[in-house]
Short mmCIF file of C-alpha atoms in Angstrom, two decimals:
data_model
loop_
_atom_site.label_atom_id
_atom_site.label_comp_id
_atom_site.label_asym_id
_atom_site.label_seq_id
_atom_site.Cartn_x
_atom_site.Cartn_y
_atom_site.Cartn_z
CA MET A 93 22.54 35.08 -32.74
CA SER A 94 19.75 32.54 -32.26
CA GLU A 95 20.67 28.86 -32.56
CA TYR A 96 17.46 28.50 -34.57
CA GLN A 97 18.80 30.92 -37.18
CA ILE A 98 21.96 28.82 -37.47
CA LEU A 99 19.89 25.64 -37.73
CA ALA A 100 17.60 27.19 -40.36
CA VAL A 101 20.54 28.25 -42.54
CA ILE A 102 22.27 24.86 -42.32
CA ALA A 103 19.01 22.97 -42.99
CA ALA A 104 18.21 25.14 -46.00
CA PHE A 105 21.64 24.50 -47.47
CA ALA A 106 21.36 20.73 -46.83
CA PHE A 107 17.97 20.64 -48.56
CA LEU A 108 19.11 22.58 -51.62
CA TYR A 109 22.34 20.64 -52.01
CA SER A 110 20.57 17.28 -51.76
CA LEU A 111 18.53 18.19 -54.83
CA VAL A 112 21.62 18.46 -57.04
CA ALA A 113 24.10 16.21 -55.19
CA SER A 114 23.87 13.28 -57.62
CA ARG A 115 24.58 15.54 -60.57
CA LEU A 116 27.54 17.26 -58.90
CA GLU A 117 29.16 13.94 -57.97
CA ARG A 118 29.88 13.38 -61.66
CA THR A 119 31.82 16.66 -61.88
CA PRO A 120 35.15 17.86 -60.43
CA ILE A 121 33.13 19.96 -57.97
CA ASN A 122 33.16 17.55 -55.04
CA GLY A 123 30.82 17.72 -52.07
CA ALA A 124 33.32 18.97 -49.51
CA LEU A 125 34.30 21.89 -51.74
CA VAL A 126 30.68 23.00 -52.11
CA TYR A 127 30.04 22.60 -48.38
CA VAL A 128 33.05 24.68 -47.38
CA VAL A 129 32.40 27.45 -49.90
CA CYS A 130 28.75 27.75 -48.87
CA GLY A 131 29.77 27.75 -45.20
CA LEU A 132 32.25 30.54 -45.95
CA ILE A 133 29.55 32.57 -47.73
CA CYS A 134 27.09 32.15 -44.84
CA GLY A 135 29.74 32.78 -42.17
CA PRO A 136 30.80 36.04 -40.51
CA THR A 137 33.25 36.93 -43.30
CA LEU A 138 30.50 37.50 -45.88
CA LEU A 139 26.74 37.23 -45.15
CA ASP A 140 27.18 36.83 -41.38
CA LEU A 141 24.26 34.40 -41.11
CA ILE A 142 26.21 32.02 -38.84
CA LYS A 143 28.38 32.86 -35.84
CA MET A 144 30.08 30.03 -33.96
CA ASN A 145 33.38 29.47 -32.20
CA VAL A 146 35.73 26.66 -33.19
CA GLN A 147 36.19 25.88 -29.48
CA GLU A 148 32.49 25.12 -28.92
CA GLU A 149 31.91 21.59 -27.60
CA GLY A 150 29.13 20.97 -30.11
CA ILE A 151 31.49 21.47 -33.06
CA LYS A 152 34.02 19.03 -31.56
CA LEU A 153 31.32 16.41 -30.97
CA LEU A 154 29.93 16.81 -34.51
CA ALA A 155 33.38 16.36 -36.06
CA GLU A 156 34.20 13.33 -33.90
CA LEU A 157 30.92 11.54 -34.55
CA THR A 158 31.15 12.27 -38.26
CA LEU A 159 34.62 10.74 -38.46
CA ALA A 160 33.52 7.70 -36.40
CA VAL A 161 30.56 6.92 -38.69
CA VAL A 162 32.57 7.49 -41.88
CA LEU A 163 35.43 5.28 -40.66
CA PHE A 164 33.08 2.46 -39.70
CA SER A 165 31.05 2.48 -42.92
CA ASP A 166 34.11 2.87 -45.19
CA SER A 167 36.01 0.03 -43.54
CA ALA A 168 32.93 -2.22 -43.55
CA ASN A 169 32.85 -1.84 -47.33
CA ALA A 170 36.50 -2.94 -47.65
CA ASN A 171 37.21 -6.04 -49.70
CA LEU A 172 39.08 -8.27 -47.23
CA ARG A 173 40.03 -10.85 -49.84
CA VAL A 174 41.89 -8.20 -51.81
CA LEU A 175 43.32 -6.74 -48.62
CA ARG A 176 44.83 -10.08 -47.58
CA ARG A 177 46.55 -10.26 -50.94
CA VAL A 178 48.08 -6.77 -50.71
CA GLU A 179 48.49 -6.42 -46.95
CA GLN A 180 52.17 -5.53 -47.32
CA LEU A 181 51.34 -2.16 -48.89
CA PRO A 182 49.07 -0.73 -46.15
CA ILE A 183 51.47 -2.06 -43.49
CA ARG A 184 54.34 -0.21 -45.15
CA LEU A 185 52.27 2.96 -45.50
CA LEU A 186 51.28 2.87 -41.82
CA LEU A 187 54.41 1.61 -40.08
CA ILE A 188 57.02 3.30 -42.26
CA GLY A 189 55.27 5.98 -44.31
CA LEU A 190 53.27 7.54 -41.46
CA PRO A 191 56.24 8.08 -39.08
CA LEU A 192 58.29 9.43 -41.99
CA THR A 193 55.45 11.83 -42.84
CA ILE A 194 55.36 13.16 -39.28
CA ALA A 195 59.15 13.47 -39.19
CA LEU A 196 59.32 15.26 -42.55
CA GLY A 197 56.42 17.53 -41.59
CA PHE A 198 58.30 18.39 -38.41
CA GLY A 199 61.45 19.22 -40.38
CA VAL A 200 59.58 21.49 -42.81
CA GLY A 201 57.80 23.21 -39.92
CA TYR A 202 61.08 23.76 -38.09
CA LEU A 203 62.51 25.53 -41.14
CA LEU A 204 59.43 27.68 -41.83
CA PHE A 205 58.04 28.70 -38.43
CA ASP A 206 60.50 30.67 -36.33
CA GLY A 207 59.61 30.98 -32.67
CA MET A 208 57.37 27.90 -32.49
CA SER A 209 58.27 25.39 -29.81
CA LEU A 210 59.46 21.98 -30.95
CA PHE A 211 56.43 20.29 -29.43
CA ALA A 212 54.07 22.69 -31.22
CA ILE A 213 55.77 21.90 -34.53
CA ALA A 214 55.44 18.20 -33.74
CA LEU A 215 51.73 18.77 -33.04
CA LEU A 216 51.31 20.45 -36.42
CA ALA A 217 53.06 17.61 -38.25
CA THR A 218 50.89 15.04 -36.46
CA MET A 219 47.63 16.89 -37.10
CA LEU A 220 48.32 16.85 -40.82
CA ALA A 221 49.69 13.30 -41.11
CA PRO A 222 46.41 11.32 -41.36
CA THR A 223 44.68 11.07 -44.72
CA ASP A 224 40.95 11.12 -45.47
CA ALA A 225 39.48 8.63 -47.93
CA ALA A 226 36.18 10.55 -47.93
CA LEU A 227 37.82 13.45 -49.82
CA GLY A 228 39.28 10.99 -52.30
CA LYS A 229 36.08 8.99 -52.61
CA ALA A 230 36.25 9.18 -56.38
CA VAL A 231 39.50 7.20 -56.10
CA VAL A 232 38.64 4.54 -53.50
CA THR A 233 35.24 3.82 -55.05
CA ASN A 234 36.30 4.00 -58.70
CA GLU A 235 36.29 0.41 -59.97
CA ALA A 236 38.53 1.44 -62.84
CA VAL A 237 41.35 1.85 -60.31
CA PRO A 238 42.77 -1.60 -59.39
CA ASP A 239 41.53 -3.08 -56.11
CA SER A 240 45.15 -3.63 -55.09
CA ILE A 241 45.56 0.16 -54.90
CA ARG A 242 42.09 1.24 -53.75
CA GLU A 243 41.90 -1.07 -50.74
CA PRO A 244 45.32 -0.14 -49.28
CA LEU A 245 44.49 3.57 -49.63
CA ASN A 246 41.18 3.00 -47.86
CA VAL A 247 42.77 0.99 -45.04
CA GLU A 248 45.61 3.50 -44.63
CA SER A 249 43.22 6.42 -44.31
CA GLY A 250 41.11 4.49 -41.82
CA LEU A 251 43.86 3.40 -39.47
CA ASN A 252 46.20 6.39 -39.57
CA ASP A 253 43.54 8.61 -37.98
CA GLY A 254 43.40 6.42 -34.90
CA ILE A 255 47.14 5.79 -34.76
CA CYS A 256 47.83 9.53 -34.79
CA VAL A 257 45.51 10.18 -31.82
CA PRO A 258 47.84 8.85 -29.09
CA VAL A 259 50.82 10.49 -30.79
CA LEU A 260 48.97 13.80 -30.87
CA LEU A 261 47.96 13.54 -27.21
CA ILE A 262 51.56 12.77 -26.18
CA PHE A 263 52.88 15.86 -27.96
CA LEU A 264 49.99 17.91 -26.60
CA THR A 265 50.80 16.83 -23.04
CA LEU A 266 54.49 17.60 -23.52
CA ALA A 267 53.60 21.01 -24.95
CA THR A 268 51.33 21.99 -22.06
CA GLU A 269 52.81 20.33 -18.98
CA HIS A 270 56.20 19.78 -17.39
CA VAL A 271 56.66 16.01 -17.19
CA SER A 272 59.53 14.29 -15.38
CA GLY A 273 61.87 12.03 -17.33
CA ASN A 274 60.39 8.83 -15.87
CA GLY A 275 56.86 10.07 -16.48
CA THR A 276 57.66 10.91 -20.05
CA LEU A 277 59.20 7.49 -20.75
CA SER A 278 56.27 5.70 -19.13
CA MET A 279 53.77 7.75 -21.11
CA LEU A 280 55.58 7.23 -24.40
CA ILE A 281 55.47 3.45 -23.91
CA GLN A 282 52.16 2.85 -22.18
CA PHE A 283 49.78 5.47 -23.54
CA PRO A 284 49.92 4.59 -27.26
CA LEU A 285 49.63 0.87 -26.49
CA LYS A 286 46.61 1.53 -24.28
CA ALA A 287 44.86 3.78 -26.79
CA ILE A 288 45.44 1.45 -29.74
CA GLY A 289 44.91 -1.78 -27.81
CA ILE A 290 41.66 -0.75 -26.14
CA GLY A 291 40.35 0.74 -29.37
CA ALA A 292 41.09 -2.39 -31.39
CA LEU A 293 39.68 -4.70 -28.71
CA VAL A 294 36.44 -2.73 -28.40
CA GLY A 295 36.04 -2.70 -32.18
CA VAL A 296 36.56 -6.46 -32.48
CA ILE A 297 34.18 -7.35 -29.62
CA PHE A 298 31.36 -5.06 -30.77
CA ALA A 299 31.76 -6.10 -34.41
CA ILE A 300 31.53 -9.82 -33.63
CA PHE A 301 28.61 -9.30 -31.27
CA GLY A 302 26.81 -6.94 -33.65
CA SER A 303 27.27 -9.05 -36.80
CA GLN A 304 26.04 -12.23 -35.12
CA LEU A 305 23.05 -10.51 -33.54
CA LEU A 306 22.17 -8.88 -36.85
CA LYS A 307 22.38 -12.23 -38.62
CA PHE A 308 20.15 -13.83 -35.96
CA CYS A 309 17.49 -11.12 -36.37
CA PHE A 310 17.60 -11.21 -40.17
CA GLN A 311 17.06 -14.97 -40.20
CA ARG A 312 13.89 -14.50 -38.17
CA LYS A 313 12.80 -11.49 -40.24
CA TRP A 314 12.72 -9.25 -37.18
CA LEU A 315 14.55 -6.43 -38.94
CA ALA A 316 13.00 -4.72 -41.94
CA GLY A 317 11.87 -1.41 -43.38
CA THR A 318 13.10 1.84 -41.90
CA TRP A 319 14.65 0.06 -38.89
CA MET A 320 17.43 -1.20 -41.16
CA GLN A 321 18.81 2.35 -41.07
CA VAL A 322 19.61 2.22 -37.36
CA PRO A 323 21.93 -0.73 -36.46
CA ILE A 324 25.08 0.33 -38.34
CA ILE A 325 25.02 3.93 -37.11
CA ALA A 326 24.37 2.78 -33.55
CA LEU A 327 27.14 0.17 -33.76
CA ALA A 328 29.64 2.73 -35.07
CA LEU A 329 28.81 5.15 -32.26
CA MET A 330 28.97 2.32 -29.68
CA CYS A 331 32.48 1.45 -30.83
CA PHE A 332 33.62 5.06 -30.75
CA ALA A 333 32.05 6.11 -27.46
CA THR A 334 32.95 2.95 -25.53
CA ALA A 335 36.61 3.08 -26.57
CA GLN A 336 36.84 6.78 -25.66
CA TRP A 337 35.13 6.07 -22.34
CA LEU A 338 37.63 3.31 -21.49
CA GLY A 339 40.63 5.44 -22.45
CA GLY A 340 41.24 4.01 -25.90
CA SER A 341 41.06 5.48 -29.38
CA GLY A 342 37.48 5.68 -30.60
CA PHE A 343 38.66 6.16 -34.17
CA ILE A 344 40.63 2.92 -34.17
CA ALA A 345 37.62 1.17 -32.59
CA SER A 346 35.34 2.51 -35.32
CA PHE A 347 37.63 1.46 -38.15
CA VAL A 348 38.54 -1.96 -36.76
CA GLY A 349 34.89 -2.56 -35.85
CA GLY A 350 33.77 -1.74 -39.38
CA LEU A 351 36.48 -3.90 -40.91
CA ILE A 352 35.56 -6.95 -38.80
CA PHE A 353 31.83 -6.34 -39.19
CA GLY A 354 32.15 -6.15 -42.97
CA GLY A 355 34.19 -9.35 -43.07
CA LEU A 356 31.68 -11.28 -40.96
CA THR A 357 28.53 -9.92 -42.61
CA HIS A 358 27.55 -11.20 -46.04
CA GLU A 359 23.78 -11.32 -46.40
CA HIS A 360 22.04 -7.93 -46.37
CA LYS A 361 25.41 -6.20 -45.97
CA LYS A 362 24.77 -3.78 -48.81
CA GLU A 363 21.31 -2.89 -47.52
CA VAL A 364 22.38 -2.02 -43.99
CA LEU A 365 25.50 -0.16 -45.07
CA GLN A 366 23.69 2.12 -47.52
CA SER A 367 21.85 3.84 -44.69
CA ALA A 368 25.10 4.30 -42.77
CA GLU A 369 26.73 5.88 -45.80
CA GLY A 370 23.80 8.26 -46.16
CA THR A 371 24.06 9.32 -42.54
CA GLY A 372 27.82 9.70 -42.89
CA ASP A 373 27.34 11.90 -45.95
CA THR A 374 24.85 14.07 -44.06
CA LEU A 375 27.14 14.45 -41.05
CA SER A 376 30.05 15.25 -43.38
CA LEU A 377 27.95 17.92 -45.06
CA LEU A 378 27.24 19.55 -41.70
CA THR A 379 30.87 19.30 -40.56
CA TRP A 380 32.35 20.78 -43.74
CA PHE A 381 29.72 23.54 -43.85
CA THR A 382 30.53 24.43 -40.24
CA PHE A 383 34.25 24.31 -41.01
CA GLY A 384 33.76 26.79 -43.86
CA ALA A 385 31.78 29.17 -41.64
CA VAL A 386 33.83 28.89 -38.45
CA ALA A 387 37.42 28.33 -39.60
CA VAL A 388 38.06 29.36 -43.20
CA GLY A 389 36.76 32.93 -43.11
CA PRO A 390 38.43 33.97 -39.85
CA GLN A 391 41.71 32.35 -40.93
CA MET A 392 42.08 34.55 -44.01
CA GLU A 393 43.88 37.19 -41.96
CA HIS A 394 46.36 34.56 -40.75
CA LEU A 395 47.31 33.37 -44.24
CA SER A 396 51.06 34.07 -44.51
CA TRP A 397 53.62 32.86 -47.02
CA GLN A 398 54.96 30.44 -44.42
CA VAL A 399 51.51 28.92 -43.91
CA LEU A 400 50.89 28.66 -47.66
CA VAL A 401 54.28 27.05 -48.35
CA TYR A 402 53.81 24.58 -45.50
CA ALA A 403 50.35 23.64 -46.79
CA LEU A 404 51.64 23.02 -50.32
CA LEU A 405 54.63 21.01 -49.11
CA SER A 406 52.42 19.03 -46.76
CA LEU A 407 50.27 17.88 -49.68
CA THR A 408 53.22 17.09 -51.95
CA VAL A 409 56.75 16.43 -50.68
CA VAL A 410 55.79 15.62 -47.09
CA ARG A 411 53.29 13.02 -48.30
CA MET A 412 54.87 11.74 -51.50
CA LEU A 413 58.50 11.30 -50.46
CA PRO A 414 57.62 8.96 -47.54
CA VAL A 415 55.41 6.93 -49.89
CA PHE A 416 58.33 6.47 -52.31
CA LEU A 417 60.66 5.53 -49.46
CA CYS A 418 58.31 3.06 -47.77
CA VAL A 419 57.67 1.06 -50.97
CA ILE A 420 61.34 0.58 -51.82
CA GLY A 421 61.85 -3.05 -52.72
CA THR A 422 58.34 -3.56 -54.10
CA LYS A 423 57.44 -4.00 -57.76
CA LEU A 424 55.23 -0.92 -57.90
CA GLN A 425 55.62 1.19 -61.03
CA THR A 426 56.53 4.87 -60.77
CA ASP A 427 53.07 6.05 -61.83
CA THR A 428 51.53 3.87 -59.10
CA LYS A 429 53.83 5.40 -56.48
CA LEU A 430 52.92 8.88 -57.69
CA PHE A 431 49.21 8.01 -57.66
CA ILE A 432 49.35 6.67 -54.09
CA GLY A 433 51.49 9.59 -52.97
CA TRP A 434 49.24 12.24 -54.46
CA PHE A 435 45.99 10.88 -53.10
CA GLY A 436 46.64 11.54 -49.45
CA PRO A 437 43.97 14.20 -48.83
CA ARG A 438 43.71 15.89 -45.44
CA GLY A 439 40.25 16.21 -43.96
CA LEU A 440 38.03 15.26 -41.04
CA ALA A 441 40.76 13.92 -38.73
CA SER A 442 42.75 17.15 -39.04
CA ILE A 443 39.63 19.16 -38.21
CA VAL A 444 39.00 17.01 -35.12
CA PHE A 445 42.61 17.54 -34.09
CA ILE A 446 42.24 21.32 -34.44
CA VAL A 447 39.38 21.33 -31.96
CA ILE A 448 41.31 19.11 -29.52
CA VAL A 449 44.41 21.32 -29.63
CA VAL A 450 42.78 24.77 -29.44
CA ASP A 451 41.18 23.80 -26.11
CA LYS A 452 44.67 23.93 -24.55
CA ASN A 453 45.22 27.61 -25.52
CA LEU A 454 48.82 27.15 -26.62
CA PRO A 455 50.77 30.30 -27.56
CA GLU A 456 51.10 28.88 -31.08
CA ASN A 457 47.36 28.26 -31.52
CA ALA A 458 46.93 30.91 -34.22
CA THR A 459 49.67 29.42 -36.39
CA LEU A 460 48.52 25.84 -35.79
CA ILE A 461 44.92 26.61 -36.73
CA ALA A 462 45.94 28.59 -39.81
CA ALA A 463 48.34 25.94 -41.11
CA VAL A 464 45.89 23.08 -40.65
CA THR A 465 42.94 25.07 -42.03
CA TRP A 466 44.69 26.12 -45.22
CA THR A 467 46.22 22.69 -45.80
CA VAL A 468 42.75 21.13 -45.59
CA VAL A 469 41.25 23.83 -47.84
CA LEU A 470 43.93 23.30 -50.49
CA SER A 471 43.44 19.55 -50.20
CA ILE A 472 39.70 19.89 -50.76
CA VAL A 473 40.31 21.92 -53.91
CA LEU A 474 43.29 20.09 -55.40
CA HIS A 475 42.32 16.51 -54.59
CA GLY A 476 38.69 17.14 -55.40
CA ILE A 477 39.43 18.56 -58.84
CA THR A 478 42.00 15.90 -59.77
CA ALA A 479 40.37 12.75 -58.33
CA ASN A 480 38.23 11.78 -61.33
CA PRO A 481 40.57 12.77 -64.19
CA LEU A 482 43.73 11.30 -62.62
CA SER A 483 41.91 8.08 -61.71
CA LYS A 484 40.86 7.76 -65.34
CA ILE A 485 44.39 8.41 -66.62
CA TYR A 486 45.97 6.00 -64.14
CA SER A 487 43.48 3.20 -64.79
CA GLN A 488 44.11 3.55 -68.52
CA ARG A 489 47.88 3.24 -67.97
CA VAL A 490 47.32 0.14 -65.87
CA SER A 491 45.11 -1.36 -68.58
CA ASP A 492 47.80 -0.66 -71.14
CA ARG A 493 50.24 -2.64 -69.00
CA ASN A 494 47.78 -5.56 -68.87
CA GLY A 495 47.07 -5.06 -65.18
CA VAL A 496 50.67 -4.82 -63.93
CA THR A 497 50.87 -2.14 -61.20
#
């Protein structure tokens, strides 16, 4: 199949969707759902207009760059003043809730998947631990939802992607190689610190440098017109690629870089970020469309009751129970805990992790791909359909309590 045929099909879909995107955003039919369904229709399962392999390097690169740009632009839009006021919540979600989610996901996988190695089950739990604010955009951008809830959800989804990367790579190494006891201990201590530390450092340095240089150029009116679309995308990719190059986590670099950049940039911030969001939306469209064509159709034959049960539990108990446990001692109301627990959609990070893991050709690859694919698909449907109505219901309950959450 010609690569030009694939390009023509994807470009045609992007053009047609862009014409009705604004209208669809006001409905429960979210963008990711449309992208995946159209990708499925155009893929080998139905019309057979697109044939690609999930292991192709181009698909991995597309997914990684998409996540990097989305993380940077989302975090740059974060309200740091609100975040400073509610910092306890995202810290609890990341340092207590995330490990509990991985542990509970491991326990559920151990009960459901006979014959899988312990490290493969740990891989599965880690791949599905990070959340994706892009799929819950109707929540994190809905001003009717209190800032004290929206900002922690946004920060959690931004940082847990990067935090899970070193954890994933540790389990992947243990699953594919025989490591001595000393080597294992050294790796468990040093590797996560290196990945997180380098990623955060790169993000901070590039954000400070980029924000000051941008301010300097704006003051002298050197930057205007169509060139305003370039700096943010380039800065996001610089953070990601440099951190990966140096052995750190590019996803942490992208999120931390965006967070610092947004905090240091005030004038023209909205103008420069709008172009980044548009590029991120376009890359997301391509990634989800490709996911629908490459992964969803072929995985239909691997949909078993174990996979379906794991996917449903992953989106409910495995996410919500750790949220309830990690906020013990806070003054959060039950409906707030339920709201935070429910809106933990799985998305781009899990797709990136699929591509990383399948390269290793583990014996459990088929089960891993199926479980992650169907969890993400269910998340797209369930979180997409419920985002707007549940946000409206929750915000009304908060208003009735005079703002007490």
